[in-house]
C-alpha cells in the first residue's frame, strides 16, 4: 500500500489573517473596519478536566488564530433614521449564515450557533458594567474548527480585545485586566452559547506569552509563565486532529462536571483541588456519597482529577530542570487516566496516541475535553514526519477518516493585528 499523504494545517502569518478579515469586512459592509484583532487557539500540554475542579493546567497559545475585523456603530446622537446604535451585525468566512440583532435583546438562549460566542462577549462586558455598544464584525480563522483546539475561545477572545480597544476599556493592557476579559468570555460561553466549559481556554488565549507555557492555577487564577521552547531541546509537539467529531454540548462534559461536584460535596471540600490524601478520599467516598450514586465511577473520576494536577506539578519540575524528554511518559500516563478513569477518550484518540508512541514518540495523550478532537505527541524534531506518517497509516488501515497535523509552538496572546 502506498504511504498516505500527511496533511499539515498551516497557520497564517498575522498580516495575512488581518488582511483577509479586513477584505471580507469591506466586501460585506462596504466600509473600513476600525481595526483587526486576533486571538489564538490553544493546546494543553497537561492537566485536563482540572480547570473546573480548581486544579492546575499548562496550555500554550498556538500560532493558529481567529481574526475579527470590527467597527463600532455611530453614536445615537448623529444617527440618521434607521441607525440603531444597539445593532450588531456578524458574518464569518467559515460559517454560512450571518447574524443580526440588537445587543439589548441578547440573553441566554436568544442567539443560535457561532454568533453566540461573539455577541455573548459584548453581553457579558455589559453585564460587568462596561459601556459596550453595537458593532459590525467579520470573522476569519485558521484555528482548526471542532478539533478541540479552542476555536470557540479564540473567537470570544478576539472579540473581547476588539471591544476592549474600541471602547477604551483598557483591560487588555495588563494581566489582571486580561483575567477579567477571560471571565467575560467564559460567561459568554457558559450563559449565551450554553456550553458549560471551565476557564482554561480563555485564559490560554488571553494570558499566554510567546515562548512560554502558562501554568494556570484555577483555584485562584494565578499564573506562572514557564519557558517552553521544545526546538531548543531538539523536540517538537505534534498535534493530531483526529477529525473525530468533537462535541462539548452533548451532555458528557456536563455529566463529568456534575460527578466531580458531587464528589467534592460528599468530601466536604469546595473543589477536588482540596483533596490531599487521595487514598483516604477514595475510601471515604464509599460511605460519603448519597445512596444510589455510582461509587466506583465517581472514585475513578476523582482519581483522574487529583492525579492530573499532580502530573502538572511533575511536568513543571521536569521543565524547570530541563529534563524535557521525561515529559513524554507523563503524557502517556495522563492519556491512560483520561481513557480509563475519566472515560473521555474515543477510538481515534487512542489510536493516535498508540501509533505515535509505537513510531517513536516519547509520549502522547488526548487533549481538551475529549470525545473526539485532537491528541498530542512529544517527538524528537527529526521524527515529526515519520511519526505523522505512522499515525496517518494507522488511521488508513483502520478505515478511519484521514487525520490532519500541526506542529504546536508557544505563541503570543490575543491582541491587535492591524
Ligand atoms: C474543554 C473546556 C476546558 C477544559 C477542557 C478539559 O476544552 O473548554 O474548560 O475543561 O475541556 O481540560
Short mmCIF file of C-alpha atoms and ligand atoms in Angstrom, two decimals:
data_model
loop_
_atom_site.label_atom_id
_atom_site.label_comp_id
_atom_site.label_asym_id
_atom_site.label_seq_id
_atom_site.Cartn_x
_atom_site.Cartn_y
_atom_site.Cartn_z
CA UNK A 1 0.00 0.00 0.00
CA UNK A 2 1.33 3.47 -0.83
CA UNK A 3 2.13 5.77 2.07
CA UNK A 4 -0.77 8.06 2.99
CA UNK A 5 -0.15 11.78 2.50
CA UNK A 6 0.34 13.73 5.67
CA UNK A 7 -1.90 16.77 5.67
CA UNK A 8 -0.47 19.68 7.66
CA UNK A 9 -2.74 22.51 8.88
CA UNK A 10 -0.83 25.75 8.31
CA UNK A 11 -1.09 28.86 10.49
CA UNK A 12 -1.49 32.13 8.62
CA UNK A 13 1.07 34.87 9.19
CA UNK A 14 -0.75 37.54 11.25
CA UNK A 15 -0.50 40.08 8.45
CA UNK A 16 -2.28 37.65 6.08
CA UNK A 17 -5.02 36.87 8.58
CA UNK A 18 -5.58 40.56 9.23
CA UNK A 19 -5.69 41.36 5.51
CA UNK A 20 -8.20 38.56 4.88
CA UNK A 21 -10.54 39.71 7.65
CA UNK A 22 -10.30 43.37 6.59
CA UNK A 23 -11.04 42.48 2.95
CA UNK A 24 -14.02 40.36 3.98
CA UNK A 25 -15.29 43.26 6.12
CA UNK A 26 -15.06 45.69 3.19
CA UNK A 27 -16.84 43.24 0.90
CA UNK A 28 -19.61 42.68 3.41
CA UNK A 29 -20.23 46.17 4.78
CA UNK A 30 -18.72 48.43 2.10
CA UNK A 31 -16.67 50.32 4.72
CA UNK A 32 -13.33 50.16 6.51
CA UNK A 33 -13.20 48.37 9.87
CA UNK A 34 -11.84 50.26 12.89
CA UNK A 35 -9.15 47.59 13.06
CA UNK A 36 -8.46 43.85 13.07
CA UNK A 37 -7.85 41.91 16.28
CA UNK A 38 -6.96 38.26 16.68
CA UNK A 39 -6.68 35.58 19.33
CA UNK A 40 -5.00 32.15 19.32
CA UNK A 41 -6.36 28.66 19.74
CA UNK A 42 -4.59 26.61 22.40
CA UNK A 43 -3.24 23.18 23.05
CA UNK A 44 -2.93 22.00 26.62
CA UNK A 45 0.36 20.29 27.48
CA UNK A 46 -1.07 18.61 30.59
CA UNK A 47 -3.83 18.98 33.19
CA UNK A 48 -7.15 18.03 31.61
CA UNK A 49 -10.58 18.43 33.21
CA UNK A 50 -8.79 20.06 36.12
CA UNK A 51 -9.89 23.66 35.46
CA UNK A 52 -13.44 23.33 36.79
CA UNK A 53 -12.04 21.42 39.77
CA UNK A 54 -9.77 24.24 40.92
CA UNK A 55 -6.69 22.34 39.69
CA UNK A 56 -3.66 23.09 37.55
CA UNK A 57 -3.30 23.06 33.76
CA UNK A 58 -0.50 24.03 31.39
CA UNK A 59 -1.66 25.27 27.98
CA UNK A 60 0.27 27.05 25.22
CA UNK A 61 -1.17 29.50 22.68
CA UNK A 62 -1.00 28.20 19.10
CA UNK A 63 0.21 30.11 16.04
CA UNK A 64 -3.28 29.46 14.63
CA UNK A 65 -5.51 32.47 15.29
CA UNK A 66 -9.03 33.78 14.74
CA UNK A 67 -9.23 37.26 13.20
CA UNK A 68 -12.03 39.74 13.78
CA UNK A 69 -12.37 42.92 11.70
CA UNK A 70 -14.70 45.17 13.67
CA UNK A 71 -16.22 48.64 13.58
CA UNK A 72 -18.40 50.29 16.20
CA UNK A 73 -21.73 51.74 15.15
CA UNK A 74 -22.22 55.51 15.06
CA UNK A 75 -23.48 57.05 18.30
CA UNK A 76 -27.22 57.60 18.59
CA UNK A 77 -26.82 61.40 18.58
CA UNK A 78 -25.65 61.61 14.97
CA UNK A 79 -27.81 58.68 13.95
CA UNK A 80 -29.94 59.36 10.97
CA UNK A 81 -33.21 57.45 10.78
CA UNK A 82 -32.51 53.72 10.65
CA UNK A 83 -29.23 54.00 12.55
CA UNK A 84 -29.54 51.78 15.58
CA UNK A 85 -26.54 52.06 17.93
CA UNK A 86 -27.62 48.78 19.54
CA UNK A 87 -27.41 46.82 16.32
CA UNK A 88 -24.84 44.02 15.97
CA UNK A 89 -24.14 42.53 12.54
CA UNK A 90 -21.87 39.49 12.32
CA UNK A 91 -20.55 37.44 9.43
CA UNK A 92 -17.95 34.70 9.14
CA UNK A 93 -15.80 33.38 6.34
CA UNK A 94 -16.11 29.86 7.80
CA UNK A 95 -19.76 29.71 8.71
CA UNK A 96 -22.72 30.23 6.46
CA UNK A 97 -25.40 32.50 7.77
CA UNK A 98 -24.83 35.98 9.10
CA UNK A 99 -26.41 37.10 12.36
CA UNK A 100 -28.06 40.41 13.07
CA UNK A 101 -29.73 41.53 16.26
CA UNK A 102 -29.91 44.18 18.98
CA UNK A 103 -27.47 43.92 21.83
CA UNK A 104 -30.20 44.80 24.32
CA UNK A 105 -32.15 41.71 23.21
CA UNK A 106 -29.26 39.27 23.78
CA UNK A 107 -29.65 36.85 26.67
CA UNK A 108 -29.39 33.14 27.46
CA UNK A 109 -30.94 31.09 24.65
CA UNK A 110 -31.51 34.03 22.28
CA UNK A 111 -28.60 33.63 19.84
CA UNK A 112 -28.13 30.46 17.78
CA UNK A 113 -24.85 28.91 16.64
CA UNK A 114 -21.43 30.52 16.38
CA UNK A 115 -22.72 34.10 16.72
CA UNK A 116 -23.46 33.41 20.41
CA UNK A 117 -19.73 33.18 21.14
CA UNK A 118 -19.13 36.60 19.58
CA UNK A 119 -22.09 38.70 20.69
CA UNK A 120 -22.10 36.89 24.04
CA UNK A 121 -18.85 38.65 24.90
CA UNK A 122 -20.42 42.08 24.32
CA UNK A 123 -23.35 40.99 26.51
CA UNK A 124 -21.01 39.79 29.28
CA UNK A 125 -18.95 43.00 29.23
CA UNK A 126 -22.17 44.97 29.59
CA UNK A 127 -23.25 42.77 32.48
CA UNK A 128 -19.96 43.78 34.10
CA UNK A 129 -20.94 47.43 33.74
CA UNK A 130 -18.85 48.37 30.70
CA UNK A 131 -20.39 50.73 28.13
CA UNK A 132 -20.33 48.49 25.06
CA UNK A 133 -22.49 49.32 22.05
CA UNK A 134 -23.46 47.77 18.74
CA UNK A 135 -20.89 46.85 16.12
CA UNK A 136 -20.25 45.23 12.76
CA UNK A 137 -17.75 42.36 12.62
CA UNK A 138 -16.43 39.80 10.17
CA UNK A 139 -14.55 36.73 11.37
CA UNK A 140 -11.92 34.66 9.55
CA UNK A 141 -9.86 31.92 11.16
CA UNK A 142 -7.16 29.31 10.67
CA UNK A 143 -7.84 27.63 14.02
CA UNK A 144 -8.97 24.12 13.06
CA UNK A 145 -12.68 24.04 13.77
CA UNK A 146 -14.12 21.39 16.06
CA UNK A 147 -10.65 19.94 16.67
CA UNK A 148 -10.55 20.57 20.42
CA UNK A 149 -8.06 23.40 19.89
CA UNK A 150 -10.34 26.14 21.26
CA UNK A 151 -11.74 27.71 18.13
CA UNK A 152 -14.61 28.97 20.33
CA UNK A 153 -12.34 30.66 22.86
CA UNK A 154 -10.26 32.18 20.04
CA UNK A 155 -13.42 33.80 18.65
CA UNK A 156 -14.53 35.06 22.06
CA UNK A 157 -11.12 36.43 22.96
CA UNK A 158 -10.60 38.17 19.59
CA UNK A 159 -13.95 39.93 20.05
CA UNK A 160 -13.04 40.74 23.66
CA UNK A 161 -9.78 42.54 22.80
CA UNK A 162 -11.50 44.31 19.90
CA UNK A 163 -14.33 45.66 22.10
CA UNK A 164 -11.82 46.47 24.83
CA UNK A 165 -9.89 48.73 22.49
CA UNK A 166 -12.72 50.39 20.57
CA UNK A 167 -14.46 51.28 23.86
CA UNK A 168 -11.24 52.30 25.62
CA UNK A 169 -11.77 49.83 28.49
CA UNK A 170 -8.02 49.28 28.90
CA UNK A 171 -8.47 45.75 30.24
CA UNK A 172 -6.16 44.13 27.69
CA UNK A 173 -3.29 46.35 28.89
CA UNK A 174 -2.29 44.18 31.82
CA UNK A 175 -2.71 40.62 33.05
CA UNK A 176 -5.26 41.48 35.74
CA UNK A 177 -7.45 43.12 33.09
CA UNK A 178 -6.95 40.18 30.76
CA UNK A 179 -8.16 37.88 33.50
CA UNK A 180 -11.34 39.98 33.65
CA UNK A 181 -11.74 39.77 29.88
CA UNK A 182 -11.31 36.00 30.18
CA UNK A 183 -14.06 35.91 32.80
CA UNK A 184 -16.39 37.76 30.41
CA UNK A 185 -15.57 35.27 27.64
CA UNK A 186 -16.32 32.36 29.97
CA UNK A 187 -19.71 33.90 30.85
CA UNK A 188 -20.44 34.30 27.13
CA UNK A 189 -19.65 30.63 26.53
CA UNK A 190 -21.49 29.31 29.60
CA UNK A 191 -24.54 31.55 29.59
CA UNK A 192 -25.13 32.70 26.00
CA UNK A 193 -23.66 29.78 23.99
CA UNK A 194 -24.76 27.30 26.68
CA UNK A 195 -21.51 25.28 26.78
CA UNK A 196 -20.63 24.53 30.43
CA UNK A 197 -16.84 24.69 29.98
CA UNK A 198 -14.19 25.67 32.57
CA UNK A 199 -11.81 28.59 32.09
CA UNK A 200 -8.60 27.15 30.70
CA UNK A 201 -9.18 28.01 27.04
CA UNK A 202 -9.96 31.69 27.54
CA UNK A 203 -7.05 32.12 29.97
CA UNK A 204 -4.71 30.50 27.45
CA UNK A 205 -5.87 32.71 24.59
CA UNK A 206 -5.65 35.96 26.59
CA UNK A 207 -2.87 35.35 29.13
CA UNK A 208 -0.23 33.13 27.45
CA UNK A 209 3.05 34.68 26.34
CA UNK A 210 5.23 33.67 23.38
CA UNK A 211 7.87 31.06 24.19
CA UNK A 212 6.12 30.01 27.41
CA UNK A 213 3.56 27.55 28.64
CA UNK A 214 1.00 29.05 31.02
CA UNK A 215 0.87 27.31 34.38
CA UNK A 216 -2.64 28.26 35.44
CA UNK A 217 -3.83 27.64 38.97
CA UNK A 218 -7.59 27.52 38.68
CA UNK A 219 -8.00 27.78 42.46
CA UNK A 220 -7.20 31.49 42.39
CA UNK A 221 -6.49 32.31 38.73
CA UNK A 222 -2.79 32.88 39.41
CA UNK A 223 -0.27 32.04 36.69
CA UNK A 224 3.37 31.31 36.07
CA UNK A 225 4.98 31.51 32.63
CA UNK A 226 7.28 28.54 32.13
CA UNK A 227 9.83 28.70 29.27
CA UNK A 228 8.66 26.24 26.63
CA UNK A 229 10.97 26.10 23.66
CA UNK A 230 10.95 22.49 22.54
CA UNK A 231 13.07 23.13 19.45
CA UNK A 232 15.94 24.22 21.71
CA UNK A 233 15.83 20.66 23.06
CA UNK A 234 15.59 19.03 19.62
CA UNK A 235 11.93 18.21 20.28
CA UNK A 236 8.52 19.10 18.87
CA UNK A 237 4.90 18.84 19.92
CA UNK A 238 2.96 17.19 17.12
CA UNK A 239 -0.80 17.74 17.21
CA UNK A 240 -3.04 15.15 15.56
CA UNK A 241 -6.51 16.40 14.65
CA UNK A 242 -8.27 13.05 14.53
CA UNK A 243 -11.27 14.53 12.71
CA UNK A 244 -13.49 12.54 15.02
CA UNK A 245 -16.42 14.87 15.63
CA UNK A 246 -15.94 16.78 18.85
CA UNK A 247 -18.94 17.98 20.75
CA UNK A 248 -18.88 19.53 24.21
CA UNK A 249 -22.52 20.44 24.44
CA UNK A 250 -23.70 16.84 24.20
CA UNK A 251 -24.05 16.35 27.92
CA UNK A 252 -20.98 14.21 28.61
CA UNK A 253 -18.87 17.17 29.67
CA UNK A 254 -21.63 18.47 31.93
CA UNK A 255 -22.04 14.96 33.37
CA UNK A 256 -18.33 14.83 34.30
CA UNK A 257 -18.58 18.22 35.98
CA UNK A 258 -21.62 17.08 37.94
CA UNK A 259 -19.83 13.93 39.12
CA UNK A 260 -16.86 15.99 40.31
CA UNK A 261 -19.12 18.39 42.18
CA UNK A 262 -20.99 15.52 43.77
CA UNK A 263 -17.68 14.05 44.93
CA UNK A 264 -16.46 17.38 46.33
CA UNK A 265 -19.78 17.84 48.17
CA UNK A 266 -19.56 14.36 49.64
CA UNK A 267 -15.99 15.00 50.79
CA UNK A 268 -16.95 18.38 52.25
CA UNK A 269 -14.47 20.38 50.16
CA UNK A 270 -15.17 23.33 47.83
CA UNK A 271 -13.37 21.65 44.91
CA UNK A 272 -11.41 18.45 44.32
CA UNK A 273 -8.24 20.58 44.42
CA UNK A 274 -8.51 20.43 48.20
CA UNK A 275 -8.10 16.64 48.26
CA UNK A 276 -4.69 16.00 49.77
CA UNK A 277 -4.82 12.33 50.70
CA UNK A 278 -6.20 10.63 47.59
CA UNK A 279 -6.46 7.13 49.06
CA UNK A 280 -8.29 8.39 52.12
CA UNK A 281 -10.67 10.39 49.93
CA UNK A 282 -11.40 7.37 47.71
CA UNK A 283 -12.11 5.26 50.79
CA UNK A 284 -14.41 7.91 52.26
CA UNK A 285 -16.44 8.14 49.07
CA UNK A 286 -17.61 4.58 49.77
CA UNK A 287 -19.82 5.89 52.57
CA UNK A 288 -19.99 9.63 51.95
CA UNK A 289 -21.83 9.64 48.63
CA UNK A 290 -25.63 9.73 48.63
CA UNK A 291 -27.45 6.41 48.20
CA UNK A 292 -27.73 5.38 44.56
CA UNK A 293 -24.51 7.15 43.46
CA UNK A 294 -22.18 5.18 41.20
CA UNK A 295 -19.40 4.97 43.74
CA UNK A 296 -16.82 3.21 41.58
CA UNK A 297 -17.35 5.56 38.65
CA UNK A 298 -17.05 8.64 40.86
CA UNK A 299 -13.94 7.25 42.53
CA UNK A 300 -12.28 6.92 39.12
CA UNK A 301 -13.27 10.46 38.16
CA UNK A 302 -11.72 11.76 41.38
CA UNK A 303 -8.57 9.71 40.86
CA UNK A 304 -8.10 11.26 37.40
CA UNK A 305 -8.69 14.83 38.54
CA UNK A 306 -6.40 14.63 41.57
CA UNK A 307 -3.65 12.69 39.79
CA UNK A 308 -3.68 15.00 36.75
CA UNK A 309 -2.93 18.09 38.85
CA UNK A 310 -0.04 16.13 40.35
CA UNK A 311 1.17 15.34 36.83
CA UNK A 312 1.10 19.06 36.02
CA UNK A 313 3.33 19.65 39.06
CA UNK A 314 5.66 16.89 37.87
CA UNK A 315 5.86 18.37 34.36
CA UNK A 316 6.56 21.80 35.89
CA UNK A 317 9.53 20.31 37.77
CA UNK A 318 10.79 18.49 34.66
CA UNK A 319 10.60 21.66 32.55
CA UNK A 320 12.35 23.68 35.25
CA UNK A 321 15.09 21.04 35.38
CA UNK A 322 15.44 20.99 31.57
CA UNK A 323 14.52 17.29 31.59
CA UNK A 324 12.08 17.82 28.77
CA UNK A 325 12.25 14.32 27.26
CA UNK A 326 10.99 12.96 30.58
CA UNK A 327 7.69 14.76 29.97
CA UNK A 328 6.81 12.15 27.34
CA UNK A 329 5.91 9.25 29.64
CA UNK A 330 3.90 11.59 31.87
CA UNK A 331 1.74 12.47 28.86
CA UNK A 332 1.14 8.79 28.11
CA UNK A 333 0.21 8.16 31.73
CA UNK A 334 -2.24 11.07 31.57
CA UNK A 335 -3.81 9.54 28.48
CA UNK A 336 -4.42 6.26 30.29
CA UNK A 337 -6.05 8.18 33.13
CA UNK A 338 -8.32 10.11 30.74
CA UNK A 339 -9.18 6.92 28.87
CA UNK A 340 -9.74 4.53 31.78
CA UNK A 341 -10.68 6.69 34.76
CA UNK A 342 -12.27 9.77 33.22
CA UNK A 343 -13.60 7.90 30.16
CA UNK A 344 -13.45 10.81 27.74
CA UNK A 345 -11.30 9.22 25.03
CA UNK A 346 -12.51 7.59 21.83
CA UNK A 347 -11.01 5.02 19.48
CA UNK A 348 -9.43 7.64 17.21
CA UNK A 349 -7.66 9.35 20.11
CA UNK A 350 -6.37 6.05 21.49
CA UNK A 351 -5.12 5.06 18.04
CA UNK A 352 -3.38 8.42 17.54
CA UNK A 353 -1.51 8.02 20.83
CA UNK A 354 -0.69 4.32 20.37
CA UNK A 355 0.51 4.70 16.79
CA UNK A 356 2.59 7.80 17.62
CA UNK A 357 4.27 6.12 20.58
CA UNK A 358 4.72 2.94 18.51
CA UNK A 359 6.56 5.02 15.90
CA UNK A 360 8.98 6.51 18.42
CA UNK A 361 7.15 9.42 20.04
CA UNK A 362 8.35 9.99 23.61
CA UNK A 363 4.74 10.08 24.78
CA UNK A 364 1.32 11.38 23.92
CA UNK A 365 -2.21 11.97 25.06
CA UNK A 366 -5.61 13.23 24.03
CA UNK A 367 -6.11 16.96 24.67
CA UNK A 368 -9.08 19.15 25.51
CA UNK A 369 -12.49 17.93 26.51
CA UNK A 370 -12.27 14.64 24.63
CA UNK A 371 -14.92 12.59 22.79
CA UNK A 372 -13.07 13.42 19.56
CA UNK A 373 -10.81 16.31 18.73
CA UNK A 374 -7.04 16.18 18.96
CA UNK A 375 -4.14 14.33 20.54
CA UNK A 376 -0.56 15.48 21.05
CA UNK A 377 2.69 13.56 20.78
CA UNK A 378 6.06 14.73 22.10
CA UNK A 379 8.54 13.74 19.40
CA UNK A 380 12.18 14.29 18.52
CA UNK A 381 12.26 17.07 15.93
CA UNK A 382 13.57 14.68 13.26
CA UNK A 383 10.68 12.32 13.92
CA UNK A 384 7.82 14.70 13.14
CA UNK A 385 7.40 13.40 9.61
CA UNK A 386 7.82 9.65 10.29
CA UNK A 387 5.53 9.76 13.34
CA UNK A 388 2.88 11.67 11.38
CA UNK A 389 3.23 9.10 8.57
CA UNK A 390 2.78 6.26 11.03
CA UNK A 391 -0.35 7.82 12.55
CA UNK A 392 -1.83 8.54 9.11
CA UNK A 393 -1.03 4.96 8.09
CA UNK A 394 -2.70 3.52 11.20
CA UNK A 395 -5.83 5.58 10.51
CA UNK A 396 -5.89 4.44 6.87
CA UNK A 397 -5.50 0.78 7.90
CA UNK A 398 -8.36 1.15 10.38
CA UNK A 399 -10.57 2.66 7.68
CA UNK A 400 -10.85 5.96 9.57
CA UNK A 401 -11.04 9.47 8.11
CA UNK A 402 -7.52 10.78 7.43
CA UNK A 403 -6.23 12.87 10.36
CA UNK A 404 -4.54 16.27 9.94
CA UNK A 405 -1.45 17.54 11.74
CA UNK A 406 0.22 20.65 13.02
CA UNK A 407 3.35 21.37 14.98
CA UNK A 408 2.49 23.39 18.08
CA UNK A 409 4.82 26.17 19.18
CA UNK A 410 4.14 28.55 22.08
CA UNK A 411 3.00 31.86 20.59
CA UNK A 412 1.59 35.15 21.84
CA UNK A 413 -1.86 36.06 23.19
CA UNK A 414 -4.86 37.92 21.83
CA UNK A 415 -4.21 41.45 20.59
CA UNK A 416 -4.48 43.88 17.72
CA UNK A 417 -3.26 42.57 14.34
CA UNK A 418 -3.89 45.58 12.09
C1 LIG B 1 -12.58 21.93 27.21
C2 LIG B 1 -13.06 23.06 28.11
C3 LIG B 1 -12.00 23.45 29.12
C4 LIG B 1 -11.42 22.24 29.84
C5 LIG B 1 -11.08 21.14 28.87
C6 LIG B 1 -10.65 19.88 29.56
O1 LIG B 1 -11.54 22.37 26.40
O2 LIG B 1 -13.38 24.18 27.33
O3 LIG B 1 -12.52 24.39 30.02
O4 LIG B 1 -12.31 21.79 30.84
O5 LIG B 1 -12.16 20.84 28.00
O6 LIG B 1 -9.46 20.09 30.24
#
